[in-house]
PDB file of N, CA and C in Angstrom:
ATOM      1  N   GLN A1223      13.352   0.890  -8.525  1.00 92.00           N
ATOM      2  CA  GLN A1223      11.985   1.358  -8.593  1.00 92.00           C
ATOM      3  C   GLN A1223      11.067   0.357  -7.876  1.00 92.00           C
ATOM      4  N   LEU A1224       9.842   0.812  -7.631  1.00 95.00           N
ATOM      5  CA  LEU A1224       8.859  -0.031  -6.969  1.00 95.00           C
ATOM      6  C   LEU A1224       7.799  -0.435  -7.976  1.00 95.00           C
ATOM      7  N   LEU A1225       7.485  -1.715  -8.006  1.00 95.00           N
ATOM      8  CA  LEU A1225       6.498  -2.239  -8.943  1.00 95.00           C
ATOM      9  C   LEU A1225       5.322  -2.780  -8.162  1.00 95.00           C
ATOM     10  N   GLU A1226       4.137  -2.272  -8.465  1.00 95.00           N
ATOM     11  CA  GLU A1226       2.936  -2.678  -7.768  1.00 95.00           C
ATOM     12  C   GLU A1226       2.110  -3.615  -8.638  1.00 95.00           C
ATOM     13  N   SER A1227       1.387  -4.493  -7.984  1.00 93.00           N
ATOM     14  CA  SER A1227       0.451  -5.380  -8.664  1.00 93.00           C
ATOM     15  C   SER A1227      -0.609  -5.801  -7.675  1.00 93.00           C
ATOM     16  N   GLY A1228      -1.680  -6.417  -8.187  1.00 93.00           N
ATOM     17  CA  GLY A1228      -2.669  -7.010  -7.315  1.00 93.00           C
ATOM     18  C   GLY A1228      -3.862  -6.157  -6.981  1.00 93.00           C
ATOM     19  N   GLY A1229      -3.959  -4.978  -7.587  1.00 92.00           N
ATOM     20  CA  GLY A1229      -5.178  -4.206  -7.412  1.00 92.00           C
ATOM     21  C   GLY A1229      -6.273  -4.792  -8.293  1.00 92.00           C
ATOM     22  N   GLY A1230      -7.270  -3.986  -8.628  1.00 96.00           N
ATOM     23  CA  GLY A1230      -8.318  -4.468  -9.521  1.00 96.00           C
ATOM     24  C   GLY A1230      -9.699  -4.230  -8.965  1.00 96.00           C
ATOM     25  N   LEU A1231     -10.622  -5.066  -9.390  1.00 97.00           N
ATOM     26  CA  LEU A1231     -12.024  -4.936  -9.007  1.00 97.00           C
ATOM     27  C   LEU A1231     -12.349  -5.907  -7.894  1.00 97.00           C
ATOM     28  N   GLY A1232     -12.929  -5.396  -6.827  1.00 97.00           N
ATOM     29  CA  GLY A1232     -13.381  -6.224  -5.726  1.00 97.00           C
ATOM     30  C   GLY A1232     -14.823  -5.904  -5.394  1.00 97.00           C
ATOM     31  N   GLN A1233     -15.478  -6.868  -4.794  1.00 97.00           N
ATOM     32  CA  GLN A1233     -16.866  -6.663  -4.395  1.00 97.00           C
ATOM     33  C   GLN A1233     -16.947  -6.213  -2.948  1.00 97.00           C
ATOM     34  N   PRO A1234     -17.975  -5.478  -2.584  1.00 98.00           N
ATOM     35  CA  PRO A1234     -18.159  -5.141  -1.169  1.00 98.00           C
ATOM     36  C   PRO A1234     -18.142  -6.402  -0.311  1.00 98.00           C
ATOM     37  N   GLY A1235     -17.357  -6.354   0.751  1.00 98.00           N
ATOM     38  CA  GLY A1235     -17.198  -7.519   1.612  1.00 98.00           C
ATOM     39  C   GLY A1235     -16.121  -8.472   1.154  1.00 98.00           C
ATOM     40  N   GLY A1236     -15.588  -8.248  -0.028  1.00 98.00           N
ATOM     41  CA  GLY A1236     -14.558  -9.126  -0.574  1.00 98.00           C
ATOM     42  C   GLY A1236     -13.162  -8.706  -0.183  1.00 98.00           C
ATOM     43  N   SER A1237     -12.170  -9.288  -0.861  1.00 98.00           N
ATOM     44  CA  SER A1237     -10.768  -9.063  -0.522  1.00 98.00           C
ATOM     45  C   SER A1237      -9.935  -8.830  -1.770  1.00 98.00           C
ATOM     46  N   LEU A1238      -8.879  -8.060  -1.594  1.00 98.00           N
ATOM     47  CA  LEU A1238      -7.827  -7.882  -2.582  1.00 98.00           C
ATOM     48  C   LEU A1238      -6.502  -7.847  -1.831  1.00 98.00           C
ATOM     49  N   ARG A1239      -5.406  -8.141  -2.541  1.00 98.00           N
ATOM     50  CA  ARG A1239      -4.103  -8.127  -1.890  1.00 98.00           C
ATOM     51  C   ARG A1239      -3.057  -7.516  -2.814  1.00 98.00           C
ATOM     52  N   PRO A1240      -2.986  -6.199  -2.886  1.00 98.00           N
ATOM     53  CA  PRO A1240      -1.917  -5.580  -3.678  1.00 98.00           C
ATOM     54  C   PRO A1240      -0.558  -5.881  -3.067  1.00 98.00           C
ATOM     55  N   SER A1241       0.459  -5.940  -3.937  1.00 97.00           N
ATOM     56  CA  SER A1241       1.827  -6.104  -3.479  1.00 97.00           C
ATOM     57  C   SER A1241       2.719  -5.084  -4.182  1.00 97.00           C
ATOM     58  N   CYS A1242       3.878  -4.864  -3.615  1.00 97.00           N
ATOM     59  CA  CYS A1242       4.814  -3.852  -4.107  1.00 97.00           C
ATOM     60  C   CYS A1242       6.223  -4.393  -3.906  1.00 97.00           C
ATOM     61  N   THR A1243       6.970  -4.512  -5.003  1.00 97.00           N
ATOM     62  CA  THR A1243       8.292  -5.137  -4.954  1.00 97.00           C
ATOM     63  C   THR A1243       9.344  -4.194  -5.505  1.00 97.00           C
ATOM     64  N   ALA A1244      10.486  -4.152  -4.838  1.00 95.00           N
ATOM     65  CA  ALA A1244      11.611  -3.378  -5.358  1.00 95.00           C
ATOM     66  C   ALA A1244      12.217  -4.113  -6.546  1.00 95.00           C
ATOM     67  N   SER A1245      12.439  -3.389  -7.605  1.00 92.00           N
ATOM     68  CA  SER A1245      13.016  -3.972  -8.808  1.00 92.00           C
ATOM     69  C   SER A1245      14.435  -3.452  -9.007  1.00 92.00           C
ATOM     70  N   GLY A1246      15.399  -4.376  -9.061  1.00 90.00           N
ATOM     71  CA  GLY A1246      16.776  -3.971  -9.294  1.00 90.00           C
ATOM     72  C   GLY A1246      17.481  -3.383  -8.095  1.00 90.00           C
ATOM     73  N   THR A1247      16.855  -3.446  -6.956  1.00 92.00           N
ATOM     74  CA  THR A1247      17.429  -2.891  -5.733  1.00 92.00           C
ATOM     75  C   THR A1247      16.747  -3.557  -4.543  1.00 92.00           C
ATOM     76  N   THR A1248      17.028  -3.062  -3.355  1.00 90.00           N
ATOM     77  CA  THR A1248      16.438  -3.643  -2.148  1.00 90.00           C
ATOM     78  C   THR A1248      15.891  -2.564  -1.236  1.00 90.00           C
ATOM     79  N   PHE A1249      14.963  -2.976  -0.370  1.00 92.00           N
ATOM     80  CA  PHE A1249      14.425  -2.051   0.627  1.00 92.00           C
ATOM     81  C   PHE A1249      15.527  -1.616   1.595  1.00 92.00           C
ATOM     82  N   ASN A1250      15.445  -0.364   2.015  1.00 90.00           N
ATOM     83  CA  ASN A1250      16.180   0.052   3.206  1.00 90.00           C
ATOM     84  C   ASN A1250      15.493  -0.550   4.427  1.00 90.00           C
ATOM     85  N   CYS A1251      16.232  -0.639   5.510  1.00 91.00           N
ATOM     86  CA  CYS A1251      15.587  -1.111   6.748  1.00 91.00           C
ATOM     87  C   CYS A1251      14.959   0.086   7.446  1.00 91.00           C
ATOM     88  N   ASP A1252      13.891   0.611   6.864  1.00 92.00           N
ATOM     89  CA  ASP A1252      13.089   1.648   7.496  1.00 92.00           C
ATOM     90  C   ASP A1252      11.640   1.439   7.065  1.00 92.00           C
ATOM     91  N   ALA A1253      10.776   2.365   7.406  1.00 94.00           N
ATOM     92  CA  ALA A1253       9.343   2.161   7.192  1.00 94.00           C
ATOM     93  C   ALA A1253       8.994   2.137   5.705  1.00 94.00           C
ATOM     94  N   ALA A1254       8.043   1.277   5.387  1.00 96.00           N
ATOM     95  CA  ALA A1254       7.404   1.258   4.064  1.00 96.00           C
ATOM     96  C   ALA A1254       5.910   1.488   4.285  1.00 96.00           C
ATOM     97  N   GLY A1255       5.227   1.932   3.260  1.00 97.00           N
ATOM     98  CA  GLY A1255       3.823   2.238   3.473  1.00 97.00           C
ATOM     99  C   GLY A1255       2.973   2.160   2.227  1.00 97.00           C
ATOM    100  N   TRP A1256       1.684   2.178   2.465  1.00 98.00           N
ATOM    101  CA  TRP A1256       0.682   2.279   1.406  1.00 98.00           C
ATOM    102  C   TRP A1256      -0.112   3.561   1.623  1.00 98.00           C
ATOM    103  N   TYR A1257      -0.389   4.230   0.510  1.00 98.00           N
ATOM    104  CA  TYR A1257      -1.155   5.464   0.511  1.00 98.00           C
ATOM    105  C   TYR A1257      -2.224   5.339  -0.568  1.00 98.00           C
ATOM    106  N   ARG A1258      -3.226   6.209  -0.512  1.00 98.00           N
ATOM    107  CA  ARG A1258      -4.236   6.197  -1.566  1.00 98.00           C
ATOM    108  C   ARG A1258      -4.611   7.620  -1.930  1.00 98.00           C
ATOM    109  N   GLN A1259      -5.061   7.750  -3.173  1.00 97.00           N
ATOM    110  CA  GLN A1259      -5.333   9.084  -3.691  1.00 97.00           C
ATOM    111  C   GLN A1259      -6.469   9.048  -4.691  1.00 97.00           C
ATOM    112  N   THR A1260      -7.398   9.965  -4.512  1.00 93.00           N
ATOM    113  CA  THR A1260      -8.449  10.220  -5.492  1.00 93.00           C
ATOM    114  C   THR A1260      -7.954  11.348  -6.390  1.00 93.00           C
ATOM    115  N   PRO A1261      -8.120  11.230  -7.700  1.00 88.00           N
ATOM    116  CA  PRO A1261      -7.657  12.306  -8.593  1.00 88.00           C
ATOM    117  C   PRO A1261      -8.129  13.672  -8.134  1.00 88.00           C
ATOM    118  N   GLY A1262      -7.199  14.611  -8.068  1.00 92.00           N
ATOM    119  CA  GLY A1262      -7.520  15.967  -7.662  1.00 92.00           C
ATOM    120  C   GLY A1262      -7.467  16.205  -6.166  1.00 92.00           C
ATOM    121  N   GLN A1263      -7.207  15.131  -5.414  1.00 94.00           N
ATOM    122  CA  GLN A1263      -7.142  15.266  -3.962  1.00 94.00           C
ATOM    123  C   GLN A1263      -5.757  14.867  -3.472  1.00 94.00           C
ATOM    124  N   GLN A1264      -5.495  15.122  -2.198  1.00 95.00           N
ATOM    125  CA  GLN A1264      -4.183  14.786  -1.650  1.00 95.00           C
ATOM    126  C   GLN A1264      -4.050  13.285  -1.460  1.00 95.00           C
ATOM    127  N   ARG A1265      -2.807  12.856  -1.401  1.00 96.00           N
ATOM    128  CA  ARG A1265      -2.499  11.447  -1.171  1.00 96.00           C
ATOM    129  C   ARG A1265      -2.519  11.201   0.338  1.00 96.00           C
ATOM    130  N   ASP A1266      -3.291  10.237   0.776  1.00 97.00           N
ATOM    131  CA  ASP A1266      -3.497   9.981   2.195  1.00 97.00           C
ATOM    132  C   ASP A1266      -2.860   8.662   2.624  1.00 97.00           C
ATOM    133  N   LEU A1267      -2.383   8.658   3.849  1.00 98.00           N
ATOM    134  CA  LEU A1267      -1.799   7.453   4.425  1.00 98.00           C
ATOM    135  C   LEU A1267      -2.873   6.387   4.627  1.00 98.00           C
ATOM    136  N   VAL A1268      -2.532   5.145   4.287  1.00 98.00           N
ATOM    137  CA  VAL A1268      -3.383   4.002   4.604  1.00 98.00           C
ATOM    138  C   VAL A1268      -2.759   3.195   5.742  1.00 98.00           C
ATOM    139  N   ALA A1269      -1.493   2.811   5.562  1.00 98.00           N
ATOM    140  CA  ALA A1269      -0.825   1.979   6.567  1.00 98.00           C
ATOM    141  C   ALA A1269       0.678   2.065   6.369  1.00 98.00           C
ATOM    142  N   THR A1270       1.410   1.915   7.454  1.00 98.00           N
ATOM    143  CA  THR A1270       2.868   1.836   7.387  1.00 98.00           C
ATOM    144  C   THR A1270       3.358   0.653   8.202  1.00 98.00           C
ATOM    145  N   ILE A1271       4.564   0.211   7.884  1.00 97.00           N
ATOM    146  CA  ILE A1271       5.182  -0.884   8.621  1.00 97.00           C
ATOM    147  C   ILE A1271       6.678  -0.619   8.711  1.00 97.00           C
ATOM    148  N   THR A1272       7.223  -0.756   9.897  1.00 96.00           N
ATOM    149  CA  THR A1272       8.663  -0.562  10.074  1.00 96.00           C
ATOM    150  C   THR A1272       9.418  -1.807   9.632  1.00 96.00           C
ATOM    151  N   CYS A1273      10.719  -1.679   9.555  1.00 94.00           N
ATOM    152  CA  CYS A1273      11.558  -2.815   9.202  1.00 94.00           C
ATOM    153  C   CYS A1273      11.343  -3.973  10.169  1.00 94.00           C
ATOM    154  N   GLY A1274      11.084  -3.666  11.432  1.00 94.00           N
ATOM    155  CA  GLY A1274      10.879  -4.694  12.438  1.00 94.00           C
ATOM    156  C   GLY A1274       9.452  -5.202  12.529  1.00 94.00           C
ATOM    157  N   GLY A1275       8.546  -4.625  11.725  1.00 95.00           N
ATOM    158  CA  GLY A1275       7.184  -5.140  11.668  1.00 95.00           C
ATOM    159  C   GLY A1275       6.155  -4.391  12.491  1.00 95.00           C
ATOM    160  N   VAL A1276       6.504  -3.239  13.033  1.00 97.00           N
ATOM    161  CA  VAL A1276       5.518  -2.441  13.771  1.00 97.00           C
ATOM    162  C   VAL A1276       4.623  -1.723  12.754  1.00 97.00           C
ATOM    163  N   THR A1277       3.317  -1.854  12.935  1.00 98.00           N
ATOM    164  CA  THR A1277       2.374  -1.335  11.953  1.00 98.00           C
ATOM    165  C   THR A1277       1.562  -0.155  12.496  1.00 98.00           C
ATOM    166  N   ASN A1278       1.054   0.616  11.561  1.00 98.00           N
ATOM    167  CA  ASN A1278       0.198   1.755  11.884  1.00 98.00           C
ATOM    168  C   ASN A1278      -0.837   1.872  10.780  1.00 98.00           C
ATOM    169  N   TYR A1279      -2.097   2.173  11.147  1.00 98.00           N
ATOM    170  CA  TYR A1279      -3.181   2.234  10.173  1.00 98.00           C
ATOM    171  C   TYR A1279      -4.003   3.497  10.356  1.00 98.00           C
ATOM    172  N   THR A1280      -4.526   4.015   9.263  1.00 98.00           N
ATOM    173  CA  THR A1280      -5.509   5.064   9.389  1.00 98.00           C
ATOM    174  C   THR A1280      -6.791   4.449   9.941  1.00 98.00           C
ATOM    175  N   ASP A1281      -7.584   5.245  10.649  1.00 98.00           N
ATOM    176  CA  ASP A1281      -8.733   4.697  11.383  1.00 98.00           C
ATOM    177  C   ASP A1281      -9.714   3.966  10.483  1.00 98.00           C
ATOM    178  N   SER A1282      -9.907   4.448   9.269  1.00 97.00           N
ATOM    179  CA  SER A1282     -10.959   3.887   8.415  1.00 97.00           C
ATOM    180  C   SER A1282     -10.662   2.463   7.940  1.00 97.00           C
ATOM    181  N   VAL A1283      -9.423   2.005   8.083  1.00 98.00           N
ATOM    182  CA  VAL A1283      -9.095   0.656   7.612  1.00 98.00           C
ATOM    183  C   VAL A1283      -8.708  -0.285   8.752  1.00 98.00           C
ATOM    184  N   LYS A1284      -8.654   0.225   9.961  1.00 98.00           N
ATOM    185  CA  LYS A1284      -8.285  -0.629  11.091  1.00 98.00           C
ATOM    186  C   LYS A1284      -9.262  -1.801  11.222  1.00 98.00           C
ATOM    187  N   GLY A1285      -8.708  -2.986  11.410  1.00 98.00           N
ATOM    188  CA  GLY A1285      -9.532  -4.180  11.528  1.00 98.00           C
ATOM    189  C   GLY A1285      -9.923  -4.792  10.191  1.00 98.00           C
ATOM    190  N   ARG A1286      -9.646  -4.099   9.082  1.00 98.00           N
ATOM    191  CA  ARG A1286      -9.992  -4.617   7.760  1.00 98.00           C
ATOM    192  C   ARG A1286      -8.759  -4.841   6.885  1.00 98.00           C
ATOM    193  N   PHE A1287      -7.778  -3.969   6.994  1.00 98.00           N
ATOM    194  CA  PHE A1287      -6.571  -4.066   6.177  1.00 98.00           C
ATOM    195  C   PHE A1287      -5.405  -4.509   7.051  1.00 98.00           C
ATOM    196  N   THR A1288      -4.492  -5.253   6.457  1.00 98.00           N
ATOM    197  CA  THR A1288      -3.282  -5.688   7.144  1.00 98.00           C
ATOM    198  C   THR A1288      -2.079  -5.455   6.236  1.00 98.00           C
ATOM    199  N   ILE A1289      -1.129  -4.680   6.723  1.00 98.00           N
ATOM    200  CA  ILE A1289       0.115  -4.457   5.976  1.00 98.00           C
ATOM    201  C   ILE A1289       1.155  -5.440   6.481  1.00 98.00           C
ATOM    202  N   SER A1290       1.944  -5.975   5.573  1.00 98.00           N
ATOM    203  CA  SER A1290       3.027  -6.878   5.953  1.00 98.00           C
ATOM    204  C   SER A1290       4.169  -6.695   4.963  1.00 98.00           C
ATOM    205  N   ARG A1291       5.319  -7.234   5.300  1.00 97.00           N
ATOM    206  CA  ARG A1291       6.470  -7.103   4.410  1.00 97.00           C
ATOM    207  C   ARG A1291       7.334  -8.342   4.501  1.00 97.00           C
ATOM    208  N   ASP A1292       8.013  -8.625   3.401  1.00 96.00           N
ATOM    209  CA  ASP A1292       9.008  -9.686   3.338  1.00 96.00           C
ATOM    210  C   ASP A1292      10.325  -8.987   3.010  1.00 96.00           C
ATOM    211  N   ASN A1293      11.142  -8.759   4.030  1.00 94.00           N
ATOM    212  CA  ASN A1293      12.373  -8.003   3.828  1.00 94.00           C
ATOM    213  C   ASN A1293      13.351  -8.738   2.898  1.00 94.00           C
ATOM    214  N   ALA A1294      13.347 -10.049   2.946  1.00 94.00           N
ATOM    215  CA  ALA A1294      14.257 -10.817   2.099  1.00 94.00           C
ATOM    216  C   ALA A1294      13.918 -10.651   0.620  1.00 94.00           C
ATOM    217  N   LYS A1295      12.630 -10.417   0.337  1.00 95.00           N
ATOM    218  CA  LYS A1295      12.190 -10.239  -1.047  1.00 95.00           C
ATOM    219  C   LYS A1295      11.892  -8.780  -1.380  1.00 95.00           C
ATOM    220  N   SER A1296      12.165  -7.887  -0.433  1.00 95.00           N
ATOM    221  CA  SER A1296      11.912  -6.453  -0.637  1.00 95.00           C
ATOM    222  C   SER A1296      10.513  -6.222  -1.205  1.00 95.00           C
ATOM    223  N   THR A1297       9.546  -6.794  -0.510  1.00 97.00           N
ATOM    224  CA  THR A1297       8.155  -6.714  -0.936  1.00 97.00           C
ATOM    225  C   THR A1297       7.286  -6.318   0.247  1.00 97.00           C
ATOM    226  N   VAL A1298       6.319  -5.465  -0.015  1.00 97.00           N
ATOM    227  CA  VAL A1298       5.342  -5.080   0.991  1.00 97.00           C
ATOM    228  C   VAL A1298       3.953  -5.389   0.429  1.00 97.00           C
ATOM    229  N   PHE A1299       3.088  -5.894   1.297  1.00 98.00           N
ATOM    230  CA  PHE A1299       1.743  -6.318   0.911  1.00 98.00           C
ATOM    231  C   PHE A1299       0.696  -5.492   1.640  1.00 98.00           C
ATOM    232  N   LEU A1300      -0.485  -5.428   1.068  1.00 98.00           N
ATOM    233  CA  LEU A1300      -1.633  -4.833   1.741  1.00 98.00           C
ATOM    234  C   LEU A1300      -2.816  -5.781   1.564  1.00 98.00           C
ATOM    235  N   GLN A1301      -3.100  -6.558   2.613  1.00 98.00           N
ATOM    236  CA  GLN A1301      -4.263  -7.443   2.593  1.00 98.00           C
ATOM    237  C   GLN A1301      -5.490  -6.609   2.914  1.00 98.00           C
ATOM    238  N   MET A1302      -6.394  -6.523   1.945  1.00 98.00           N
ATOM    239  CA  MET A1302      -7.581  -5.692   2.076  1.00 98.00           C
ATOM    240  C   MET A1302      -8.788  -6.611   2.187  1.00 98.00           C
ATOM    241  N   ASP A1303      -9.385  -6.688   3.365  1.00 98.00           N
ATOM    242  CA  ASP A1303     -10.562  -7.524   3.612  1.00 98.00           C
ATOM    243  C   ASP A1303     -11.777  -6.661   3.907  1.00 98.00           C
ATOM    244  N   ASN A1304     -12.946  -7.267   3.790  1.00 98.00           N
ATOM    245  CA  ASN A1304     -14.199  -6.555   4.045  1.00 98.00           C
ATOM    246  C   ASN A1304     -14.217  -5.223   3.299  1.00 98.00           C
ATOM    247  N   LEU A1305     -13.956  -5.290   2.019  1.00 98.00           N
ATOM    248  CA  LEU A1305     -13.870  -4.083   1.203  1.00 98.00           C
ATOM    249  C   LEU A1305     -15.172  -3.299   1.214  1.00 98.00           C
ATOM    250  N   LYS A1306     -15.031  -1.986   1.126  1.00 98.00           N
ATOM    251  CA  LYS A1306     -16.159  -1.082   1.059  1.00 98.00           C
ATOM    252  C   LYS A1306     -16.023  -0.209  -0.192  1.00 98.00           C
ATOM    253  N   PRO A1307     -17.143   0.258  -0.742  1.00 97.00           N
ATOM    254  CA  PRO A1307     -17.052   1.124  -1.930  1.00 97.00           C
ATOM    255  C   PRO A1307     -16.151   2.332  -1.712  1.00 97.00           C
ATOM    256  N   GLU A1308     -16.119   2.850  -0.492  1.00 96.00           N
ATOM    257  CA  GLU A1308     -15.276   4.024  -0.216  1.00 96.00           C
ATOM    258  C   GLU A1308     -13.788   3.704  -0.210  1.00 96.00           C
ATOM    259  N   ASP A1309     -13.421   2.432  -0.338  1.00 97.00           N
ATOM    260  CA  ASP A1309     -12.013   2.067  -0.493  1.00 97.00           C
ATOM    261  C   ASP A1309     -11.539   2.264  -1.936  1.00 97.00           C
ATOM    262  N   THR A1310     -12.448   2.558  -2.839  1.00 97.00           N
ATOM    263  CA  THR A1310     -12.076   2.789  -4.238  1.00 97.00           C
ATOM    264  C   THR A1310     -11.123   3.972  -4.348  1.00 97.00           C
ATOM    265  N   ASP A1311      -9.965   3.732  -4.952  1.00 97.00           N
ATOM    266  CA  ASP A1311      -8.928   4.753  -5.051  1.00 97.00           C
ATOM    267  C   ASP A1311      -7.746   4.173  -5.827  1.00 97.00           C
ATOM    268  N   VAL A1312      -6.777   5.023  -6.112  1.00 97.00           N
ATOM    269  CA  VAL A1312      -5.486   4.546  -6.601  1.00 97.00           C
ATOM    270  C   VAL A1312      -4.572   4.387  -5.393  1.00 97.00           C
ATOM    271  N   TYR A1313      -3.983   3.221  -5.264  1.00 98.00           N
ATOM    272  CA  TYR A1313      -3.131   2.914  -4.117  1.00 98.00           C
ATOM    273  C   TYR A1313      -1.664   2.940  -4.527  1.00 98.00           C
ATOM    274  N   TYR A1314      -0.853   3.607  -3.723  1.00 97.00           N
ATOM    275  CA  TYR A1314       0.574   3.765  -3.996  1.00 97.00           C
ATOM    276  C   TYR A1314       1.378   3.199  -2.828  1.00 97.00           C
ATOM    277  N   CYS A1315       2.456   2.510  -3.130  1.00 97.00           N
ATOM    278  CA  CYS A1315       3.380   2.109  -2.079  1.00 97.00           C
ATOM    279  C   CYS A1315       4.561   3.066  -2.064  1.00 97.00           C
ATOM    280  N   SER A1316       5.210   3.125  -0.924  1.00 97.00           N
ATOM    281  CA  SER A1316       6.362   3.993  -0.752  1.00 97.00           C
ATOM    282  C   SER A1316       7.377   3.277   0.124  1.00 97.00           C
ATOM    283  N   ALA A1317       8.652   3.411  -0.223  1.00 95.00           N
ATOM    284  CA  ALA A1317       9.713   2.801   0.570  1.00 95.00           C
ATOM    285  C   ALA A1317      11.041   3.449   0.211  1.00 95.00           C
ATOM    286  N   GLY A1318      11.985   3.363   1.142  1.00 91.00           N
ATOM    287  CA  GLY A1318      13.346   3.754   0.843  1.00 91.00           C
ATOM    288  C   GLY A1318      14.075   2.604   0.175  1.00 91.00           C
ATOM    289  N   LEU A1319      14.916   2.926  -0.803  1.00 91.00           N
ATOM    290  CA  LEU A1319      15.579   1.896  -1.583  1.00 91.00           C
ATOM    291  C   LEU A1319      17.074   2.138  -1.691  1.00 91.00           C
ATOM    292  N   GLY A1320      17.830   1.030  -1.723  1.00 90.00           N
ATOM    293  CA  GLY A1320      19.230   1.085  -2.094  1.00 90.00           C
ATOM    294  C   GLY A1320      20.111   1.952  -1.238  1.00 90.00           C
ATOM    295  N   GLY A1321      19.732   2.135   0.019  1.00 86.00           N
ATOM    296  CA  GLY A1321      20.565   2.936   0.903  1.00 86.00           C
ATOM    297  C   GLY A1321      20.416   4.438   0.717  1.00 86.00           C
ATOM    298  N   GLU A1322      19.548   4.843  -0.214  1.00 89.00           N
ATOM    299  CA  GLU A1322      19.345   6.279  -0.422  1.00 89.00           C
ATOM    300  C   GLU A1322      18.427   6.843   0.667  1.00 89.00           C
ATOM    301  N   GLU A1323      18.535   8.135   0.918  1.00 88.00           N
ATOM    302  CA  GLU A1323      17.756   8.745   1.992  1.00 88.00           C
ATOM    303  C   GLU A1323      16.312   9.013   1.585  1.00 88.00           C
ATOM    304  N   ARG A1324      16.067   9.281   0.305  1.00 90.00           N
ATOM    305  CA  ARG A1324      14.715   9.665  -0.090  1.00 90.00           C
ATOM    306  C   ARG A1324      13.832   8.438  -0.265  1.00 90.00           C
ATOM    307  N   ASP A1325      12.522   8.643  -0.179  1.00 91.00           N
ATOM    308  CA  ASP A1325      11.561   7.579  -0.414  1.00 91.00           C
ATOM    309  C   ASP A1325      11.188   7.516  -1.897  1.00 91.00           C
ATOM    310  N   TYR A1326      10.941   6.314  -2.362  1.00 95.00           N
ATOM    311  CA  TYR A1326      10.471   6.087  -3.717  1.00 95.00           C
ATOM    312  C   TYR A1326       8.983   5.739  -3.679  1.00 95.00           C
ATOM    313  N   TRP A1327       8.325   5.961  -4.823  1.00 96.00           N
ATOM    314  CA  TRP A1327       6.899   5.660  -4.958  1.00 96.00           C
ATOM    315  C   TRP A1327       6.679   4.663  -6.092  1.00 96.00           C
ATOM    316  N   GLY A1328       5.690   3.779  -5.888  1.00 95.00           N
ATOM    317  CA  GLY A1328       5.254   2.927  -6.975  1.00 95.00           C
ATOM    318  C   GLY A1328       4.418   3.709  -7.972  1.00 95.00           C
ATOM    319  N   GLN A1329       4.050   3.035  -9.049  1.00 95.00           N
ATOM    320  CA  GLN A1329       3.318   3.703 -10.123  1.00 95.00           C
ATOM    321  C   GLN A1329       1.829   3.829  -9.821  1.00 95.00           C
ATOM    322  N   GLY A1330       1.382   3.165  -8.778  1.00 95.00           N
ATOM    323  CA  GLY A1330      -0.032   3.213  -8.423  1.00 95.00           C
ATOM    324  C   GLY A1330      -0.797   2.027  -8.992  1.00 95.00           C
ATOM    325  N   THR A1331      -1.729   1.518  -8.218  1.00 96.00           N
ATOM    326  CA  THR A1331      -2.593   0.438  -8.689  1.00 96.00           C
ATOM    327  C   THR A1331      -4.035   0.793  -8.334  1.00 96.00           C
ATOM    328  N   GLN A1332      -4.910   0.691  -9.312  1.00 97.00           N
ATOM    329  CA  GLN A1332      -6.316   1.058  -9.118  1.00 97.00           C
ATOM    330  C   GLN A1332      -7.030  -0.039  -8.348  1.00 97.00           C
ATOM    331  N   VAL A1333      -7.728   0.354  -7.305  1.00 97.00           N
ATOM    332  CA  VAL A1333      -8.620  -0.541  -6.581  1.00 97.00           C
ATOM    333  C   VAL A1333     -10.034   0.014  -6.714  1.00 97.00           C
ATOM    334  N   THR A1334     -10.925  -0.790  -7.229  1.00 98.00           N
ATOM    335  CA  THR A1334     -12.322  -0.397  -7.395  1.00 98.00           C
ATOM    336  C   THR A1334     -13.200  -1.412  -6.680  1.00 98.00           C
ATOM    337  N   VAL A1335     -14.048  -0.913  -5.796  1.00 98.00           N
ATOM    338  CA  VAL A1335     -14.954  -1.780  -5.048  1.00 98.00           C
ATOM    339  C   VAL A1335     -16.382  -1.474  -5.505  1.00 98.00           C
ATOM    340  N   SER A1336     -16.971  -2.462  -6.125  1.00 95.00           N
ATOM    341  CA  SER A1336     -18.295  -2.263  -6.694  1.00 95.00           C
ATOM    342  C   SER A1336     -19.006  -3.607  -6.797  1.00 95.00           C
ATOM    343  N   PRO A1337     -20.339  -3.627  -6.616  1.00 91.00           N
ATOM    344  CA  PRO A1337     -21.068  -4.906  -6.740  1.00 91.00           C
ATOM    345  C   PRO A1337     -20.935  -5.499  -8.144  1.00 91.00           C
TER     346      PRO A1337
END
């Protein structure tokens, strides 16, 4: 399973760094990602990173968020800088685990940006 931590309350212009770690297993060598979702709405892509470190971001976070991963520790990070109130959401990580073909999801971590 995937365990997320590091969300919470941030101020506009501030930073947060959620992380997501595989528990009891390891990442597959394929893409991992972060997504976000407002209750009642669809889950949207925030950023992805391949096993080799190639990244992709949705336009609204480019230049502010940085996704990274530590393959040896089966952990993916989302460095969130210059936070904006519209970044408030539940953030989910996703990755393939243990050689299985399907992707797994974390339990979600709340990020709230407010003065």
